[in-house]
Structure formats: structure tokens, C-alpha cells
């Protein structure tokens, strides 16, 4: 039997891809993630990744407005090694947002 050692990637369908990217460009950069884009079925996908994990934004196809308590992903929480690392990532995010 093989043991799962972690999550490789996560896909998130968003209504406004450019708006989501504007936020993630800052937030994920503050956490040391790189960015690339690719297409699947002619649809733009934006991936943020590091050596452990990939977070991919893709365009949503219709559906109701977001309800955080409907079935599906509620939120994603990323863990850093130290509280100091968290403070540094938040400071980088805030400084970038002010530019």
C-alpha cells in the first residue's frame, strides 16, 4: 500500500479570472510562489506553484452566485514554518498592494 504524502495541486473555478489573478499575483508572490499560464480546452488557466504545491485558477462556467456554505470548497489555508514567516508574507503583500 502506498501512502499519500501531500496535496500536489488544487484547481479553483472563479467567475472573474483577471480579478482573482490580481489578488493572487500579490498574495502568492508574497508566499514565494511562481506563476505560469496554460490552456486546457482553449480556456486560460493560471497556476501559482512552488516545489511542493500548485494552485490553479480556471474560469467558472455559469452556476449560481457563490455561497460559502454550499457544497464544495469552503476555503484553503496555507501553513508557513514560523509566525515570523507569516508576518513577513503579510508585510510583503500589504506593501505590494500599496504600490
Short mmCIF file of N, CA and C in Angstrom, two decimals:
data_model
loop_
_atom_site.label_atom_id
_atom_site.label_comp_id
_atom_site.label_asym_id
_atom_site.label_seq_id
_atom_site.Cartn_x
_atom_site.Cartn_y
_atom_site.Cartn_z
N UNK A 1 0.85 -1.18 0.00
CA UNK A 1 0.00 0.00 0.00
C UNK A 1 0.90 1.25 0.00
N UNK A 2 0.50 2.25 -0.77
CA UNK A 2 1.26 3.49 -0.85
C UNK A 2 0.61 4.56 0.02
N UNK A 3 1.45 5.39 0.61
CA UNK A 3 0.98 6.46 1.48
C UNK A 3 0.95 7.78 0.72
N UNK A 4 -0.12 8.52 0.86
CA UNK A 4 -0.19 9.86 0.28
C UNK A 4 0.67 10.77 1.14
N UNK A 5 1.52 11.55 0.49
CA UNK A 5 2.47 12.40 1.23
C UNK A 5 2.12 13.87 1.18
N UNK A 6 1.07 14.25 0.49
CA UNK A 6 0.69 15.65 0.44
C UNK A 6 -0.27 15.91 -0.70
N UNK A 7 -0.66 17.16 -0.85
CA UNK A 7 -1.52 17.58 -1.95
C UNK A 7 -0.63 18.15 -3.03
N UNK A 8 -0.79 17.70 -4.27
CA UNK A 8 0.03 18.18 -5.38
C UNK A 8 -0.49 19.50 -5.94
N UNK A 9 -1.79 19.57 -6.21
CA UNK A 9 -2.35 20.81 -6.75
C UNK A 9 -3.84 20.88 -6.45
N UNK A 10 -4.36 22.09 -6.60
CA UNK A 10 -5.76 22.37 -6.35
C UNK A 10 -6.25 23.30 -7.45
N UNK A 11 -7.38 23.00 -8.06
CA UNK A 11 -7.99 23.85 -9.09
C UNK A 11 -9.17 24.59 -8.47
N UNK A 12 -9.23 25.91 -8.73
CA UNK A 12 -10.32 26.73 -8.23
C UNK A 12 -10.99 27.40 -9.43
N UNK A 13 -12.30 27.21 -9.59
CA UNK A 13 -13.04 27.85 -10.68
C UNK A 13 -13.55 29.20 -10.17
N UNK A 14 -13.21 30.26 -10.91
CA UNK A 14 -13.58 31.62 -10.48
C UNK A 14 -14.39 32.32 -11.57
N UNK A 15 -15.30 33.19 -11.16
CA UNK A 15 -16.12 33.94 -12.12
C UNK A 15 -15.32 35.00 -12.85
N UNK A 16 -14.42 35.68 -12.15
CA UNK A 16 -13.65 36.78 -12.74
C UNK A 16 -12.16 36.44 -12.65
N UNK A 17 -11.66 35.77 -13.67
CA UNK A 17 -10.29 35.27 -13.65
C UNK A 17 -9.28 36.41 -13.47
N UNK A 18 -9.43 37.50 -14.20
CA UNK A 18 -8.47 38.61 -14.08
C UNK A 18 -8.48 39.22 -12.68
N UNK A 19 -9.64 39.34 -12.10
CA UNK A 19 -9.74 39.89 -10.74
C UNK A 19 -9.09 38.94 -9.73
N UNK A 20 -9.34 37.65 -9.86
CA UNK A 20 -8.73 36.67 -8.97
C UNK A 20 -7.21 36.67 -9.13
N UNK A 21 -6.75 36.80 -10.37
CA UNK A 21 -5.30 36.84 -10.62
C UNK A 21 -4.66 38.07 -10.00
N UNK A 22 -5.34 39.21 -10.06
CA UNK A 22 -4.80 40.43 -9.47
C UNK A 22 -4.52 40.23 -7.98
N UNK A 23 -5.44 39.56 -7.29
CA UNK A 23 -5.23 39.27 -5.87
C UNK A 23 -4.13 38.22 -5.69
N UNK A 24 -4.23 37.12 -6.41
CA UNK A 24 -3.28 36.03 -6.24
C UNK A 24 -1.87 36.40 -6.68
N UNK A 25 -1.73 37.27 -7.67
CA UNK A 25 -0.40 37.71 -8.07
C UNK A 25 0.35 38.29 -6.87
N UNK A 26 -0.34 39.08 -6.06
CA UNK A 26 0.29 39.69 -4.88
C UNK A 26 0.44 38.68 -3.75
N UNK A 27 -0.65 37.99 -3.44
CA UNK A 27 -0.63 37.08 -2.29
C UNK A 27 0.33 35.92 -2.50
N UNK A 28 0.27 35.30 -3.65
CA UNK A 28 1.12 34.13 -3.87
C UNK A 28 2.59 34.53 -4.03
N UNK A 29 2.86 35.70 -4.62
CA UNK A 29 4.24 36.18 -4.71
C UNK A 29 4.81 36.41 -3.31
N UNK A 30 3.98 36.95 -2.41
CA UNK A 30 4.42 37.19 -1.03
C UNK A 30 4.76 35.88 -0.33
N UNK A 31 4.20 34.77 -0.81
CA UNK A 31 4.47 33.46 -0.23
C UNK A 31 5.53 32.68 -1.03
N UNK A 32 6.11 33.33 -2.03
CA UNK A 32 7.20 32.70 -2.79
C UNK A 32 6.76 31.81 -3.93
N UNK A 33 5.50 31.90 -4.35
CA UNK A 33 5.01 31.09 -5.46
C UNK A 33 5.41 31.73 -6.79
N UNK A 34 5.65 30.91 -7.78
CA UNK A 34 5.86 31.36 -9.15
C UNK A 34 4.52 31.29 -9.88
N UNK A 35 4.48 31.88 -11.07
CA UNK A 35 3.23 31.90 -11.85
C UNK A 35 3.50 31.45 -13.28
N UNK A 36 2.59 30.70 -13.84
CA UNK A 36 2.60 30.43 -15.28
C UNK A 36 1.15 30.29 -15.75
N UNK A 37 0.99 30.36 -17.07
CA UNK A 37 -0.34 30.22 -17.67
C UNK A 37 -0.31 29.12 -18.71
N UNK A 38 -1.44 28.47 -18.87
CA UNK A 38 -1.59 27.45 -19.90
C UNK A 38 -3.06 27.36 -20.26
N UNK A 39 -3.36 26.61 -21.29
CA UNK A 39 -4.75 26.43 -21.71
C UNK A 39 -5.13 24.95 -21.66
N UNK A 40 -6.37 24.73 -21.28
CA UNK A 40 -6.98 23.40 -21.36
C UNK A 40 -8.29 23.60 -22.10
N UNK A 41 -8.48 22.91 -23.21
CA UNK A 41 -9.70 23.06 -23.99
C UNK A 41 -9.92 24.48 -24.46
N UNK A 42 -8.85 25.21 -24.72
CA UNK A 42 -8.97 26.58 -25.17
C UNK A 42 -9.24 27.59 -24.07
N UNK A 43 -9.31 27.15 -22.82
CA UNK A 43 -9.59 28.06 -21.71
C UNK A 43 -8.30 28.36 -20.95
N UNK A 44 -8.13 29.64 -20.64
CA UNK A 44 -6.96 30.12 -19.91
C UNK A 44 -6.98 29.61 -18.47
N UNK A 45 -5.85 29.10 -18.02
CA UNK A 45 -5.64 28.67 -16.64
C UNK A 45 -4.40 29.38 -16.13
N UNK A 46 -4.43 29.82 -14.89
CA UNK A 46 -3.28 30.49 -14.28
C UNK A 46 -2.86 29.67 -13.07
N UNK A 47 -1.60 29.27 -13.06
CA UNK A 47 -1.08 28.41 -12.00
C UNK A 47 -0.05 29.16 -11.16
N UNK A 48 -0.18 29.03 -9.86
CA UNK A 48 0.81 29.52 -8.90
C UNK A 48 1.41 28.26 -8.28
N UNK A 49 2.72 28.19 -8.21
CA UNK A 49 3.33 26.93 -7.77
C UNK A 49 4.65 27.17 -7.05
N UNK A 50 5.00 26.22 -6.22
CA UNK A 50 6.33 26.12 -5.65
C UNK A 50 6.74 24.66 -5.76
N UNK A 51 7.79 24.25 -5.11
CA UNK A 51 8.25 22.87 -5.30
C UNK A 51 7.35 21.83 -4.61
N UNK A 52 6.39 22.31 -3.80
CA UNK A 52 5.53 21.38 -3.07
C UNK A 52 4.08 21.37 -3.53
N UNK A 53 3.62 22.45 -4.16
CA UNK A 53 2.17 22.60 -4.32
C UNK A 53 1.84 23.52 -5.49
N UNK A 54 0.75 23.23 -6.19
CA UNK A 54 0.24 24.08 -7.26
C UNK A 54 -1.19 24.51 -6.97
N UNK A 55 -1.47 25.78 -7.22
CA UNK A 55 -2.80 26.37 -7.01
C UNK A 55 -3.21 26.97 -8.34
N UNK A 56 -4.27 26.44 -8.95
CA UNK A 56 -4.63 26.82 -10.32
C UNK A 56 -5.99 27.50 -10.33
N UNK A 57 -6.06 28.65 -11.00
CA UNK A 57 -7.32 29.34 -11.23
C UNK A 57 -7.80 29.03 -12.64
N UNK A 58 -9.06 28.72 -12.78
CA UNK A 58 -9.66 28.46 -14.09
C UNK A 58 -10.99 29.17 -14.16
N UNK A 59 -11.46 29.49 -15.36
CA UNK A 59 -12.75 30.19 -15.46
C UNK A 59 -13.91 29.26 -15.09
N UNK A 60 -14.83 29.83 -14.31
CA UNK A 60 -16.05 29.08 -13.95
C UNK A 60 -17.01 29.10 -15.13
N UNK A 61 -17.87 28.13 -15.18
CA UNK A 61 -18.89 28.04 -16.24
C UNK A 61 -20.26 28.18 -15.61
N UNK A 62 -20.77 29.39 -15.59
CA UNK A 62 -22.12 29.62 -15.09
C UNK A 62 -22.29 29.24 -13.63
N UNK A 63 -23.48 28.81 -13.29
CA UNK A 63 -23.78 28.41 -11.93
C UNK A 63 -24.26 29.58 -11.09
N UNK A 64 -24.75 29.29 -9.90
CA UNK A 64 -25.27 30.34 -9.02
C UNK A 64 -24.14 31.19 -8.45
N UNK A 65 -24.52 32.32 -7.84
CA UNK A 65 -23.55 33.15 -7.14
C UNK A 65 -22.92 32.33 -6.01
N UNK A 66 -21.74 32.72 -5.60
CA UNK A 66 -21.02 31.98 -4.57
C UNK A 66 -21.76 31.97 -3.24
N UNK A 67 -21.87 30.81 -2.67
CA UNK A 67 -22.40 30.63 -1.32
C UNK A 67 -21.36 29.82 -0.56
N UNK A 68 -20.65 30.42 0.42
CA UNK A 68 -19.57 29.71 1.09
C UNK A 68 -20.02 28.47 1.87
N UNK A 69 -21.32 28.31 2.08
CA UNK A 69 -21.80 27.14 2.80
C UNK A 69 -22.48 26.11 1.90
N UNK A 70 -22.45 26.36 0.58
CA UNK A 70 -22.96 25.36 -0.36
C UNK A 70 -21.92 24.24 -0.47
N UNK A 71 -22.31 23.08 -0.98
CA UNK A 71 -21.34 22.01 -1.16
C UNK A 71 -20.17 22.48 -2.03
N UNK A 72 -18.99 22.07 -1.68
CA UNK A 72 -17.78 22.45 -2.40
C UNK A 72 -16.74 23.02 -1.45
N UNK A 73 -15.68 23.52 -2.01
CA UNK A 73 -14.58 24.06 -1.20
C UNK A 73 -15.03 25.29 -0.45
N UNK A 74 -14.80 25.32 0.84
CA UNK A 74 -15.12 26.48 1.66
C UNK A 74 -13.96 27.45 1.69
N UNK A 75 -12.75 26.97 1.97
CA UNK A 75 -11.57 27.84 1.94
C UNK A 75 -10.31 26.98 1.89
N UNK A 76 -9.21 27.64 1.64
CA UNK A 76 -7.90 26.99 1.60
C UNK A 76 -7.00 27.72 2.58
N UNK A 77 -6.35 27.01 3.42
CA UNK A 77 -5.44 27.60 4.41
C UNK A 77 -4.04 27.03 4.15
N UNK A 78 -3.08 27.93 3.99
CA UNK A 78 -1.69 27.51 3.77
C UNK A 78 -0.91 27.70 5.06
N UNK A 79 0.01 26.78 5.32
CA UNK A 79 0.80 26.81 6.54
C UNK A 79 2.22 27.28 6.24
N UNK A 80 2.74 28.17 7.07
CA UNK A 80 4.13 28.60 7.00
C UNK A 80 4.89 28.00 8.18
N UNK A 81 6.21 27.98 8.09
CA UNK A 81 7.02 27.34 9.13
C UNK A 81 6.99 28.08 10.46
N UNK A 82 6.94 29.41 10.42
CA UNK A 82 7.01 30.19 11.66
C UNK A 82 6.02 31.35 11.61
N UNK A 83 5.74 31.91 12.77
CA UNK A 83 4.91 33.10 12.85
C UNK A 83 5.63 34.26 12.17
N UNK A 84 6.95 34.34 12.32
CA UNK A 84 7.73 35.39 11.68
C UNK A 84 7.57 35.33 10.16
N UNK A 85 7.58 34.12 9.58
CA UNK A 85 7.38 33.97 8.14
C UNK A 85 6.02 34.49 7.73
N UNK A 86 5.01 34.26 8.54
CA UNK A 86 3.68 34.78 8.27
C UNK A 86 3.68 36.31 8.27
N UNK A 87 4.30 36.91 9.29
CA UNK A 87 4.36 38.37 9.36
C UNK A 87 5.09 38.95 8.15
N UNK A 88 6.17 38.30 7.71
CA UNK A 88 6.92 38.78 6.55
C UNK A 88 6.08 38.68 5.27
N UNK A 89 5.33 37.59 5.12
CA UNK A 89 4.48 37.43 3.93
C UNK A 89 3.37 38.47 3.92
N UNK A 90 2.75 38.72 5.07
CA UNK A 90 1.70 39.73 5.15
C UNK A 90 2.28 41.11 4.84
N UNK A 91 3.45 41.44 5.37
CA UNK A 91 4.08 42.74 5.11
C UNK A 91 4.37 42.90 3.62
N UNK A 92 4.88 41.85 2.98
CA UNK A 92 5.16 41.91 1.54
C UNK A 92 3.88 42.10 0.75
N UNK A 93 2.82 41.42 1.14
CA UNK A 93 1.53 41.55 0.46
C UNK A 93 0.99 42.97 0.60
N UNK A 94 1.02 43.50 1.80
CA UNK A 94 0.48 44.85 2.05
C UNK A 94 1.31 45.89 1.30
N UNK A 95 2.64 45.80 1.36
CA UNK A 95 3.48 46.76 0.66
C UNK A 95 3.25 46.72 -0.84
N UNK A 96 3.09 45.53 -1.41
CA UNK A 96 2.83 45.40 -2.83
C UNK A 96 1.48 46.00 -3.19
N UNK A 97 0.50 45.82 -2.34
CA UNK A 97 -0.85 46.36 -2.59
C UNK A 97 -0.85 47.88 -2.57
N UNK A 98 0.07 48.49 -1.82
CA UNK A 98 0.13 49.94 -1.74
C UNK A 98 0.82 50.57 -2.93
N UNK A 99 1.63 49.80 -3.65
CA UNK A 99 2.34 50.33 -4.84
C UNK A 99 1.42 50.61 -5.99
#
